[in-house]
Short mmCIF file of C-alpha atoms in Angstrom, two decimals:
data_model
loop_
_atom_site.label_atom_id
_atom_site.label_comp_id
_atom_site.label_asym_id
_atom_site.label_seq_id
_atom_site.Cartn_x
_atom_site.Cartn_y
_atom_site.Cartn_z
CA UNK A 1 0.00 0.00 0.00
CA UNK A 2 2.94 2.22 0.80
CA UNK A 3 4.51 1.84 -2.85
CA UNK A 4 1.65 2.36 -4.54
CA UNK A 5 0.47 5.90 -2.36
CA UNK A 6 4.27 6.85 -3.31
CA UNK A 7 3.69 6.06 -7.09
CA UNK A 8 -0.08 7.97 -6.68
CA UNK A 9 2.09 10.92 -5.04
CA UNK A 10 4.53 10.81 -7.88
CA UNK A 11 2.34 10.62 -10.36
CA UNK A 12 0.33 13.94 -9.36
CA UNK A 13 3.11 15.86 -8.61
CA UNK A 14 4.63 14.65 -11.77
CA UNK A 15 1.01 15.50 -13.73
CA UNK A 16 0.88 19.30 -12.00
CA UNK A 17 4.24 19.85 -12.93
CA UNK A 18 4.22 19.10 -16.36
CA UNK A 19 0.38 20.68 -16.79
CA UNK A 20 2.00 23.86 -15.49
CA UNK A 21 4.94 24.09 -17.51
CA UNK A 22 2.57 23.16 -20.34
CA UNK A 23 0.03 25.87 -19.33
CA UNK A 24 3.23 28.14 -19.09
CA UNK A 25 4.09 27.57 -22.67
CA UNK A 26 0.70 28.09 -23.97
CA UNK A 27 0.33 31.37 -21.85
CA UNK A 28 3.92 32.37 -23.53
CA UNK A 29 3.31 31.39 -27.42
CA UNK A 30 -0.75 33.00 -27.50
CA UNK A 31 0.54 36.08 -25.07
CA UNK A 32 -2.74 35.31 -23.30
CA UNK A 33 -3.95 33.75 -19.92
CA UNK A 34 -5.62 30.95 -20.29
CA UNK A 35 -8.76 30.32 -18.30
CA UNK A 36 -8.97 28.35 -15.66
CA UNK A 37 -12.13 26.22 -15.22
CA UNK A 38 -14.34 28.10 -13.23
CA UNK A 39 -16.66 25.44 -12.33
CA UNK A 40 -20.23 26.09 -10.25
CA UNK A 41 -19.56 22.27 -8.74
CA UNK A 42 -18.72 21.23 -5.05
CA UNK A 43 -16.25 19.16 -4.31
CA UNK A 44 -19.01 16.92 -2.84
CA UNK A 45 -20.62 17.46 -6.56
CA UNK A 46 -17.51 16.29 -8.60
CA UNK A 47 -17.71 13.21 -6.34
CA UNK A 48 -20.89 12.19 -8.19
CA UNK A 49 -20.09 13.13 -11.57
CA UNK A 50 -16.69 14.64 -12.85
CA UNK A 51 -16.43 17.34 -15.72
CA UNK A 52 -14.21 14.87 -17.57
CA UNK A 53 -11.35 12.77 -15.33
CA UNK A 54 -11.04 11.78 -12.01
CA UNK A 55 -8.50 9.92 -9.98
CA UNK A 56 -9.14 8.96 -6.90
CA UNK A 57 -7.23 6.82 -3.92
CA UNK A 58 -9.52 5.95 -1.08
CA UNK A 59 -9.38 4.30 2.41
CA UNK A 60 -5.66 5.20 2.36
CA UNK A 61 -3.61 3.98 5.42
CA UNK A 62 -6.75 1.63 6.34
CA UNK A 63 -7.50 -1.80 5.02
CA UNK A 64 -9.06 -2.61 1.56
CA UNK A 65 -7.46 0.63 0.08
CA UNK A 66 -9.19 0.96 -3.40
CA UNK A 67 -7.86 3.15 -6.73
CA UNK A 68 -10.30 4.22 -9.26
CA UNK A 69 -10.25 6.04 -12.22
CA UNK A 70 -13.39 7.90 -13.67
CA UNK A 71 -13.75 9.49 -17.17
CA UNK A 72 -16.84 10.96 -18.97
CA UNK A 73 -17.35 10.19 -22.49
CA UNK A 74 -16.40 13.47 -23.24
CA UNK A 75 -13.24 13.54 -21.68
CA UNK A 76 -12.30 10.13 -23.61
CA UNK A 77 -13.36 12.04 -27.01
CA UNK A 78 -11.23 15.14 -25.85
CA UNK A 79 -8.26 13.10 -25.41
CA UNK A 80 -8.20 11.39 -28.61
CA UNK A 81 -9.45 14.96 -30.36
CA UNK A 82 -9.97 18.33 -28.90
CA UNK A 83 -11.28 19.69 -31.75
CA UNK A 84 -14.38 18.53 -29.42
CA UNK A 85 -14.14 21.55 -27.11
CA UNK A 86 -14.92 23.79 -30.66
CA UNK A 87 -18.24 25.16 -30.14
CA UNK A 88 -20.16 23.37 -33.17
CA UNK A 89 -18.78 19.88 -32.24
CA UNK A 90 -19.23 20.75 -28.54
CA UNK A 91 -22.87 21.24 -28.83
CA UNK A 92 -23.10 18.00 -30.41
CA UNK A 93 -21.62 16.16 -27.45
CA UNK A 94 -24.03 17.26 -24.42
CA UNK A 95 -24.72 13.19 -23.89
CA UNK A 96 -21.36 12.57 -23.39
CA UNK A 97 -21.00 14.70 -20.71
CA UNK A 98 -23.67 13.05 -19.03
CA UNK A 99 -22.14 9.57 -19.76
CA UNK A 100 -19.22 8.33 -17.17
CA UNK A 101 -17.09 5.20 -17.19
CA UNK A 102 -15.17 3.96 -14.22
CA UNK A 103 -12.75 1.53 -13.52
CA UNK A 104 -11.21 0.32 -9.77
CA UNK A 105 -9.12 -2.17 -7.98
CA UNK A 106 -9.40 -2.56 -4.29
CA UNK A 107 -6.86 -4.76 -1.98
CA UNK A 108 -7.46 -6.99 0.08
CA UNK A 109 -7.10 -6.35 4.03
CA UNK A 110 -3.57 -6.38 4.41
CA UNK A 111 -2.96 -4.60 1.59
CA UNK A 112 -0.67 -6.63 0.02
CA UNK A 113 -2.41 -7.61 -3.70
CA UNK A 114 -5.44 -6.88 -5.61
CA UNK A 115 -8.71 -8.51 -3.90
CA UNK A 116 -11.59 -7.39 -6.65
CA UNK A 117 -11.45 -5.05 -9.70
CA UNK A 118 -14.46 -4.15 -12.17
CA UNK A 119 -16.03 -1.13 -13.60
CA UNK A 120 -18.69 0.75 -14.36
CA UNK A 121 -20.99 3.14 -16.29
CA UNK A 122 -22.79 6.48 -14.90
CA UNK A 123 -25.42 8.13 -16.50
CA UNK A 124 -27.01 11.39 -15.35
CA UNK A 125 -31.20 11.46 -15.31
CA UNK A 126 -31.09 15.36 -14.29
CA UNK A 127 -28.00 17.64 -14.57
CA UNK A 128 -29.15 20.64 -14.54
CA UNK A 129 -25.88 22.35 -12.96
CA UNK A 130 -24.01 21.71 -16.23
CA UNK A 131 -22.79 25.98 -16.61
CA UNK A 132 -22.00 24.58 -20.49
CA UNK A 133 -25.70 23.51 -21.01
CA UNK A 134 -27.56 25.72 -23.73
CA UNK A 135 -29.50 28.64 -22.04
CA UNK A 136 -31.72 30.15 -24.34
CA UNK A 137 -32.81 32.46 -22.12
CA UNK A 138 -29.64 33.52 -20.63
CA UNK A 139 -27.95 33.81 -24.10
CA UNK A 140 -30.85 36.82 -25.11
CA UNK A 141 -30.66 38.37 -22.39
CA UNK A 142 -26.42 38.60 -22.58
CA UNK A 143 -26.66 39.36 -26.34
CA UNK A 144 -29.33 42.42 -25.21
CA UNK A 145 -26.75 43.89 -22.44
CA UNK A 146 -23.70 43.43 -24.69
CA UNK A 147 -25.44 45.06 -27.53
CA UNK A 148 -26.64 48.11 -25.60
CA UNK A 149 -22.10 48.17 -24.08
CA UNK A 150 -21.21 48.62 -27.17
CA UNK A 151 -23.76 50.61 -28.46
CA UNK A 152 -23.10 53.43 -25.62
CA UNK A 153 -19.44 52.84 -25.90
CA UNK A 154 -19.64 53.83 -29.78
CA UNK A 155 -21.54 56.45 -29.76
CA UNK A 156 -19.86 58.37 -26.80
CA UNK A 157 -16.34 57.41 -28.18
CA UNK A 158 -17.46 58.91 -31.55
CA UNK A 159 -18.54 62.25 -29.86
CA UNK A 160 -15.59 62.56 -28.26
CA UNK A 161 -13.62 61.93 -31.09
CA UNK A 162 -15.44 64.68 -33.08
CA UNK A 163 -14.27 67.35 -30.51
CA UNK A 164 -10.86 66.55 -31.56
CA UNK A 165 -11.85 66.08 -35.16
CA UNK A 166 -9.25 69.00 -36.13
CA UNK A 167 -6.26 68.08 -33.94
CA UNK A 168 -5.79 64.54 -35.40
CA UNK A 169 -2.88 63.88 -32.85
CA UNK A 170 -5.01 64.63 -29.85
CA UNK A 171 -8.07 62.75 -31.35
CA UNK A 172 -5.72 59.71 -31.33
CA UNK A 173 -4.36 60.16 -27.67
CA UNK A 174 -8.21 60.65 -26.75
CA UNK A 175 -8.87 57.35 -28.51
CA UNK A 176 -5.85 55.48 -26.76
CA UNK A 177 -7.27 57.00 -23.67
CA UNK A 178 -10.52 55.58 -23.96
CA UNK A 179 -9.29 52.32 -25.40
CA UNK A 180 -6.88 51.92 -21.90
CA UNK A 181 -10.03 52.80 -19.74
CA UNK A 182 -12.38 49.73 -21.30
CA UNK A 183 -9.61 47.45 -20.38
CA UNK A 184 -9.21 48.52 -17.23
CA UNK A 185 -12.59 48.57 -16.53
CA UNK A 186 -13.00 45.08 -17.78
CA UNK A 187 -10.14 44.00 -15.03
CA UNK A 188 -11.72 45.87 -12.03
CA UNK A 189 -15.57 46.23 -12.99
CA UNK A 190 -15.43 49.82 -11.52
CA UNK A 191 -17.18 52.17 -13.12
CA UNK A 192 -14.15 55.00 -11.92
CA UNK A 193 -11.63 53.50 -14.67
CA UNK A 194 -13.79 54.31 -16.87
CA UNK A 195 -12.74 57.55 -19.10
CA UNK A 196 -14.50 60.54 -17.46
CA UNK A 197 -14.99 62.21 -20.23
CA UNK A 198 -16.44 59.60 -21.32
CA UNK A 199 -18.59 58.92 -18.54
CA UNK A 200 -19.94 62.76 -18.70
CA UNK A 201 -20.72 62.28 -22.57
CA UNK A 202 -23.03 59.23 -21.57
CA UNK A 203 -24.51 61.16 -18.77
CA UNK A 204 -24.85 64.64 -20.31
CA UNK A 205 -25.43 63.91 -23.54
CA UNK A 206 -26.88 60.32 -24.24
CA UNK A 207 -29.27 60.71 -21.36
CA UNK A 208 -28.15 57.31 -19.27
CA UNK A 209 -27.91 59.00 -15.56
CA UNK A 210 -27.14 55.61 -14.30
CA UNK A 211 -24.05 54.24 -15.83
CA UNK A 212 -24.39 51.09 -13.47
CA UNK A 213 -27.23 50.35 -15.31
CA UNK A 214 -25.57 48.97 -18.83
CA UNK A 215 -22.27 48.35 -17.24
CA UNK A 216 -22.30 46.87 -14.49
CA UNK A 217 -25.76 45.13 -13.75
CA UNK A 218 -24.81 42.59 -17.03
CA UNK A 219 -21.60 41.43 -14.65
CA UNK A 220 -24.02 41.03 -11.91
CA UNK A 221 -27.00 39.00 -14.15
CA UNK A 222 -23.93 36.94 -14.84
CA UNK A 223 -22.97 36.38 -11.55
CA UNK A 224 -26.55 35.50 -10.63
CA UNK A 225 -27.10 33.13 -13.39
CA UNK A 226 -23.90 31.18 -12.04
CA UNK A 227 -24.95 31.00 -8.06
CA UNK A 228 -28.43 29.80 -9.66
CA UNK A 229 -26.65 26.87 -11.08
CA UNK A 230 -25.04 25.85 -7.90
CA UNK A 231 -28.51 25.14 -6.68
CA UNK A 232 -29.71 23.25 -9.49
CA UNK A 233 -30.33 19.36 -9.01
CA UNK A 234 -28.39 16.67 -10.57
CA UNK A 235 -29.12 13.04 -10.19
CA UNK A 236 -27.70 10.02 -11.79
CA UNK A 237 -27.55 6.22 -11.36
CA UNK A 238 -24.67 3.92 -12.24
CA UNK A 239 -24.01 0.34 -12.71
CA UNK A 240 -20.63 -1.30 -11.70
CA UNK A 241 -19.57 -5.15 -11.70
CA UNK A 242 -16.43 -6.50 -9.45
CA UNK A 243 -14.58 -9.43 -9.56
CA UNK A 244 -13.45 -11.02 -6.66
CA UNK A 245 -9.87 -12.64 -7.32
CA UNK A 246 -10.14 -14.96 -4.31
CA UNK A 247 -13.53 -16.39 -4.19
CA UNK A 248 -14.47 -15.69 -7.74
CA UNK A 249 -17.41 -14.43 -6.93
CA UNK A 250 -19.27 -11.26 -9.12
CA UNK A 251 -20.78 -8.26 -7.41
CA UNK A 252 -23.11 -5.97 -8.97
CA UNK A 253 -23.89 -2.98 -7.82
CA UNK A 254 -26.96 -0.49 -8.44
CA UNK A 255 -26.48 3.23 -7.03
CA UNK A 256 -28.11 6.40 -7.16
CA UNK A 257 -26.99 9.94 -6.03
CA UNK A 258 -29.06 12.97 -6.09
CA UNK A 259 -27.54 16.64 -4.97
CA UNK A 260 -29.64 19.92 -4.67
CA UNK A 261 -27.56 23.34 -3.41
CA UNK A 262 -29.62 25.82 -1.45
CA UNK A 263 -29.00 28.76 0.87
CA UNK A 264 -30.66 29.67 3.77
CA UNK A 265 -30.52 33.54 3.56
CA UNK A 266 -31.94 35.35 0.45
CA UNK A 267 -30.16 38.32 1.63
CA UNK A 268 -27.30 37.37 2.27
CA UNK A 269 -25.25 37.67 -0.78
CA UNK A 270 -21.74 36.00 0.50
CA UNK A 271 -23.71 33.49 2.33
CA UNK A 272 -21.93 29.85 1.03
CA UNK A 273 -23.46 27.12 -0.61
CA UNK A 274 -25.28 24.30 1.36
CA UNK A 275 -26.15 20.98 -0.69
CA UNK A 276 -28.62 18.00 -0.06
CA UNK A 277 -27.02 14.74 -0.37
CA UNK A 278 -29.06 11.65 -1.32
CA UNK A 279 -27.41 8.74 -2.22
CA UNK A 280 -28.42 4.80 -1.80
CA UNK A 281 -27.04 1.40 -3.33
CA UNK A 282 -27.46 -2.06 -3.20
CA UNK A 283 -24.85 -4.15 -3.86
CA UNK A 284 -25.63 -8.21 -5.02
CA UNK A 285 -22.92 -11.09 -4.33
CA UNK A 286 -23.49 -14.75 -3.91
CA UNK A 287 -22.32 -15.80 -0.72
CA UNK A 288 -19.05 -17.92 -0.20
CA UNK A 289 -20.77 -20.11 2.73
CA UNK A 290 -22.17 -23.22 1.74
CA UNK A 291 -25.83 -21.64 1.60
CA UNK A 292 -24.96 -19.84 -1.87
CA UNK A 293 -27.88 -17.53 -1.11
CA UNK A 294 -27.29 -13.81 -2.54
CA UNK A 295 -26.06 -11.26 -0.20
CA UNK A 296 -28.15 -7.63 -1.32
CA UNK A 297 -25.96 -5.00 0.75
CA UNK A 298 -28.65 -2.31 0.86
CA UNK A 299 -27.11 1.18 2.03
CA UNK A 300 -28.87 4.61 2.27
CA UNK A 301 -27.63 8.05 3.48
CA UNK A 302 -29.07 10.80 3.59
CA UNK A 303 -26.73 14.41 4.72
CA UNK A 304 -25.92 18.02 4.32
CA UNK A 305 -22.98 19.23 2.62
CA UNK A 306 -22.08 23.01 3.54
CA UNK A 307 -19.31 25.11 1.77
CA UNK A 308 -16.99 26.55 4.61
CA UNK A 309 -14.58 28.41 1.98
CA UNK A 310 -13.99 30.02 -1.35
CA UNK A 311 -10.91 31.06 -2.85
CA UNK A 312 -10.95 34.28 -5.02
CA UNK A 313 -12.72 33.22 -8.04
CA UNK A 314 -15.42 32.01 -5.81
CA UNK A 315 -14.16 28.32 -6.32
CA UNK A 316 -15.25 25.78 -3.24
CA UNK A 317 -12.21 25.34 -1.19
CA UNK A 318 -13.32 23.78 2.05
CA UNK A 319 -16.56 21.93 2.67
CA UNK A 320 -17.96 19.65 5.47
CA UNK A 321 -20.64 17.20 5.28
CA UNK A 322 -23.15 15.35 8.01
CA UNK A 323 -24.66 12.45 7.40
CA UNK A 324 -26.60 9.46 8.55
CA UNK A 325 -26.34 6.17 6.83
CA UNK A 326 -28.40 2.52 7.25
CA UNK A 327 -26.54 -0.75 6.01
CA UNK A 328 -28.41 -3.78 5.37
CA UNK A 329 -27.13 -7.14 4.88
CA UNK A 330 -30.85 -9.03 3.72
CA UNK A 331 -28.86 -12.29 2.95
CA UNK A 332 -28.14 -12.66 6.72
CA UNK A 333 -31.26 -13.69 8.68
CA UNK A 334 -33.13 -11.58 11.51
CA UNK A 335 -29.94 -9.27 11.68
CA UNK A 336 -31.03 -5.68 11.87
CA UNK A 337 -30.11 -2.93 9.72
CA UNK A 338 -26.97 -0.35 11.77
CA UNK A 339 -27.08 3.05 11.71
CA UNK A 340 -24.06 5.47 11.62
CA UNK A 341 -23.33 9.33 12.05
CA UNK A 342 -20.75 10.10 9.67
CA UNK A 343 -18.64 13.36 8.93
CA UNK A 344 -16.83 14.42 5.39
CA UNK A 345 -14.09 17.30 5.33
CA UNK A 346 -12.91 18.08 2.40
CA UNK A 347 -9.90 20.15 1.45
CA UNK A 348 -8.51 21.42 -1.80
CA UNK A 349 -5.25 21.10 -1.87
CA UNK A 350 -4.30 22.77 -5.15
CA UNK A 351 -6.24 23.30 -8.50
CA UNK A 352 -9.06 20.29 -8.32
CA UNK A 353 -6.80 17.93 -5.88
CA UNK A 354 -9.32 17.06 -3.31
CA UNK A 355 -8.33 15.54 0.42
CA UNK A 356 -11.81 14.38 1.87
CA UNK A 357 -11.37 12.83 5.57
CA UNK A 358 -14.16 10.91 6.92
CA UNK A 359 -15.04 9.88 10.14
CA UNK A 360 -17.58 7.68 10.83
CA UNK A 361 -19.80 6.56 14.02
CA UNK A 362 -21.44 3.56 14.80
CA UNK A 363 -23.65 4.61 17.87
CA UNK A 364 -24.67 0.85 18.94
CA UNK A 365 -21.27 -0.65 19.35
CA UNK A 366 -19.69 2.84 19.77
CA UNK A 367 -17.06 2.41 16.94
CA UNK A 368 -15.40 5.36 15.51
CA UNK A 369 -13.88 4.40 11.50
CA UNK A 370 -11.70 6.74 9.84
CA UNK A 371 -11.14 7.10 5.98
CA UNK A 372 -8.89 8.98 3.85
CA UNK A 373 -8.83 9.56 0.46
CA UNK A 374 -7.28 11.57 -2.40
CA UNK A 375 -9.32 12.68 -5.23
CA UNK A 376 -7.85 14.05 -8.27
CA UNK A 377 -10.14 16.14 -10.87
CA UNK A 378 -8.70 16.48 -14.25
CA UNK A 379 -10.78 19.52 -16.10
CA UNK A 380 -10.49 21.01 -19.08
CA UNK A 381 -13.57 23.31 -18.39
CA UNK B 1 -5.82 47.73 -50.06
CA UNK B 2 -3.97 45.24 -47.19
CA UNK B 3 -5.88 42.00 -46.21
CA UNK B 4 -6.40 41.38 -42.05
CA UNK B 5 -8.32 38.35 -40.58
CA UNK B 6 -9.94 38.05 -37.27
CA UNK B 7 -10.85 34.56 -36.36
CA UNK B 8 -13.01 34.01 -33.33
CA UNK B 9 -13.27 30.70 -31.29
CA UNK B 10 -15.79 29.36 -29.07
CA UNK B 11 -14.87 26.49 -26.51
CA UNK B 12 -16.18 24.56 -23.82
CA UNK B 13 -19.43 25.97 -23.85
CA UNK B 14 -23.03 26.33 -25.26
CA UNK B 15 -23.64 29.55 -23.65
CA UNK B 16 -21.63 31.95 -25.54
CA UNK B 17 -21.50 35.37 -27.72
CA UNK B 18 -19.95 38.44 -28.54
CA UNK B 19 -20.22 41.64 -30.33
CA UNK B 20 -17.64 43.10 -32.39
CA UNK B 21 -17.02 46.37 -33.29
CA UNK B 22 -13.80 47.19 -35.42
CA UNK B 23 -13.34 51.13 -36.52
CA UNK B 24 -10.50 53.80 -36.80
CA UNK B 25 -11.28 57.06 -36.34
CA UNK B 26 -11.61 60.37 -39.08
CA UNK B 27 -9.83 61.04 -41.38
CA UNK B 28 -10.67 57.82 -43.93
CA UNK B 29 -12.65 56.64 -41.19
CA UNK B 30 -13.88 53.05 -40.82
CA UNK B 31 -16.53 51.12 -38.74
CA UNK B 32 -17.32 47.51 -38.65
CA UNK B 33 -19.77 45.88 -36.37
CA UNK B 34 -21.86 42.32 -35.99
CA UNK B 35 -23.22 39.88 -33.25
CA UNK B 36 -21.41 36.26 -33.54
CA UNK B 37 -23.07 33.28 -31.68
CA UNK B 38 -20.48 31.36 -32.95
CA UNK B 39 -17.13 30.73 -34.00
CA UNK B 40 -16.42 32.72 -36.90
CA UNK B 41 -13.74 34.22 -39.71
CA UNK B 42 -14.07 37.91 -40.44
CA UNK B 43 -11.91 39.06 -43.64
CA UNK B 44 -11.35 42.75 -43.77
CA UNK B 45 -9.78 43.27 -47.26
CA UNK B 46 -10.44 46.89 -47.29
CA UNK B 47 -7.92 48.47 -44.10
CA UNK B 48 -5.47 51.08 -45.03
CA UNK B 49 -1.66 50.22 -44.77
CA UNK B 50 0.07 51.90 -42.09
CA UNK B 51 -3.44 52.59 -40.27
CA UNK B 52 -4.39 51.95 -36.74
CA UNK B 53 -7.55 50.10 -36.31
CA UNK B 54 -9.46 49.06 -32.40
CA UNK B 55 -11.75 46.54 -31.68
CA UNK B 56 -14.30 46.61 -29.09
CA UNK B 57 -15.76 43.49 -27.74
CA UNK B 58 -18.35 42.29 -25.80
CA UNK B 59 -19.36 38.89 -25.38
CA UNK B 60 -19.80 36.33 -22.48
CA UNK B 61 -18.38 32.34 -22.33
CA UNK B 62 -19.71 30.33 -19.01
CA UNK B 63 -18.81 27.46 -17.03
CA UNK B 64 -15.45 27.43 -17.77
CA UNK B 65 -15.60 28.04 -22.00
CA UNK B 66 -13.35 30.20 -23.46
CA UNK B 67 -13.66 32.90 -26.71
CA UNK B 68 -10.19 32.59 -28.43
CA UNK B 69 -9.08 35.76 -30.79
CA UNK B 70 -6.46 35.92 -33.78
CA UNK B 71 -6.20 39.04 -35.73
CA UNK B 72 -3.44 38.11 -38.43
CA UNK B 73 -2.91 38.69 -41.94
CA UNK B 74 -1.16 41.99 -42.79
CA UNK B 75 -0.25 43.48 -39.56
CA UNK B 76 2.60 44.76 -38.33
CA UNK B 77 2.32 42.00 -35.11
CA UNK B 78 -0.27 39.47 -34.39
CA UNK B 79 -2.93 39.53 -31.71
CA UNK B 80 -4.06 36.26 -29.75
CA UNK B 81 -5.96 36.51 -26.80
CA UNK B 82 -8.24 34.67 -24.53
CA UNK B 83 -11.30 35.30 -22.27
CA UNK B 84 -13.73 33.77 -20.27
CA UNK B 85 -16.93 34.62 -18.08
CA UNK B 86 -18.60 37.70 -19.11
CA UNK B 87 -15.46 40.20 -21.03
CA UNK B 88 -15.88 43.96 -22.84
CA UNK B 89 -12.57 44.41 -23.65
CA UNK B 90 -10.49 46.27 -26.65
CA UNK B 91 -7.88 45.43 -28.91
CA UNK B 92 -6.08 46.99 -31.77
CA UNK B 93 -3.98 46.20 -34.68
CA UNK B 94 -1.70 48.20 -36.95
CA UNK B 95 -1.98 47.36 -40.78
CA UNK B 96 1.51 46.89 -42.59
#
């Protein structure tokens, strides 16, 4: 188990690494920065369904540790092609990012070799926090409010540029002037880097007392739409099969999560995400005793997962979650169901590296379990 | 007459816009402006050598997407930039 956390640790720092001096090359030869995925989703969310890749090492330094790999079907396509991400073939391709494979290996108690692998498939019923999604709606209202930027930016610029009609050299310092303000208003979003001559054309002389108004209520209907998305539902239901290399024995296993974000406080603009967590599976195995009967491991949980931090774009960057779970073993006779109080924190590390500790309780025997696990997210957008 | 291009890129995203405006100011002045909800390759064949020319933009690119810019062809250096979110920024070009 020790080797292969080592090679896991290797292999991420070796992956951020090289993705940085890749991005660092790319930023160099298009003399741009490239964007970082801003993504509405929790790292509770990505748990449930990635953007494209995830990697993820669980139960680490406690028996059975398991390593599992996750990939939508559009993050497959993007690595063979990223001509994918190109708007006409990306609109093409909402299915497959709806559609996630997986594939895992988990050892056996002591840690020593592979006890079962398998795989799986994902599919999402309702995602309707997908910020890539078509949005009708949104998209005529953005095309109305960038319209009406430009519209006031032209026609101001143009006055000003007629004051200065006959000293050609000052009508192109004016222009440069103006040109420096939009960018640095487009940095800051405050309305004071904008040229004030400028500003006192659109006042005085196009009529718009309230400059607010066409620039900077758009940034805020775009802000809006993208805390509306963090609230938005998504629930999806996967399939996996394991193999168990000792008994030889199949597993299959039914699950289904469901996540809804809310907040508590209308008014309360900074107020951080909360999220309802649903999730339930049952898991089918023939026995190894002599009975062969079928052993349905039935598990429910129900929880809250709350967003403790954000770093400056807003990203999730600390969360905890509560929860109460019920495990049922129906292939074992008369034994009750157990119920446990568990607790999630997650950390991000870096980027979309993930560090989720669990604790969790059994209140009839008065067992505490810990877990640890590294989760990797590999996103393009 | 020189020849400049200004090719537009949408990724990562369904939600996505932008509106261009391209001018240069009086004397010979010049004004160019459209709405693109998609990718798209703009040929001016009609700029002035040796002429300054700005382009405004407004557009928007969510979860993530990007709106990729190239103005190329015959100018003096070539322009490539990125955005993302919700952008109404300017650029300019000079023409050979």
């Amino acid at each position: 188990m020790k080797k292969v956390i080592i090679i896991i640790i290797l292999f991420l720092n070796t992956n951020y690494l090289f993705s940085q001096k890749i991005e660092a090359e790319v930023i160099k030869k298009r003399n741009a920065a490239i964007s970082a995925a801003i993504s509405s989703k929790t790292g509770n969310t990505k748990d449930v369904l990635p953007n494209m890749y995830q990697l993820a090492l669980r139960n680490i330094f406690n028996k059975n540790g398991e390593l599992s790999f996750s990939s939508t079907v559009f993050g497959l396509l993007d690595s063979i092609n990223s001509k994918v991400e190109i708007d006409t073939v990306f609109a093409k391709l909402s299915w497959a990012r709806n559609i996630s494979f997986n594939i895992s290996g988990k050892l056996d108690s002591s840690n020593s070799k592979i006890e079962s692998y398998g795989g799986g498939i994902k599919v999402s019923i309702i995602n309707r926090r997908d910020p890539t999604r078509k949005d009708d709606m949104f998209n005529t209202l953005m095309k109305h409010y960038l319209s009406e930027i430009n519209t006031t930016f032209s026609k101001a610029r143009t006055i000003i540029a007629e004051r200065n009609a006959s000293d050609t050299i000052k009508q192109a310092q004016r222009l440069n002037d103006i040109f420096n303000s939009r960018n640095k208003f487009n940095d800051s979003h405050d309305l004071n880097d904008l040229d004030q001559e400028l500003r006192s054309v659109i006042s005085n002389e196009l009529g718009i007392s309230d400059l607010s108004n066409i620039f900077s209520k758009p940034f805020q209907e775009f802000d809006d739409w993208k805390k509306s998305l963090e609230k938005k539902p998504l629930w999806t239901f996967n399939y996996n099969l394991y193999h168990n290399t000792a008994t030889k024995k199949d597993t299959s296993a039914f699950q289904t999560d469901f996540v809804v974000g809310f907040r508590l406080r209308k008014d309360k603009e900074d107020e951080k995400l909360w999220e309802l967590n649903l999730s339930s599976y049952l898991k089918l195995c023939k026995t190894t005793d002599s009975t062969n009967k079928t052993s349905s491991l039935f598990h429910f949980e129900a929880g809250l997962n709350k967003v403790l931090s954000t770093d400056e774009d807003k990203k999730s960057q600390m969360e905890l979650k509560l929860f109460g779970s019920y495990d049922k073993d129906f292939a074992v006779d008369n034994r009750k169901g157990i119920f446990t109080a568990n607790i999630t924190y997650r950390y991000r590390a870096f980027k979309d590296f993930w560090i989720p500790v669990s604790l969790k309780y059994d209140p009839k025997n008065g067992n505490v379990f810990g877990y640890l696990t590294f989760a990797l997210n590999l996103d393009k957008y | 007459m020189a020849k400049v291009t200004i090719t537009g890129v949408f990724k990562n995203t369904e939600n996505k816009g932008v509106d261009i405006e391209v001018y240069a100011p009086n004397p010979n002045g010049y004004t160019f402006r459209n709405f693109y909800s998609t990718s798209f390759t703009k040929v001016f064949d009609d700029v002035l050598p040796g002429k300054t020319y700005f382009v405004d933009m407004a557009g928007h690119a969510t979860g993530g997407g990007t709106f990729e810019i190239v103005i190329d062809g015959d100018v003096e250096s070539v322009v490539s930039k990125s955005y993302k979110d919700l952008f109404i920024p300017g650029l300019k070009f000079k023409v050979k």
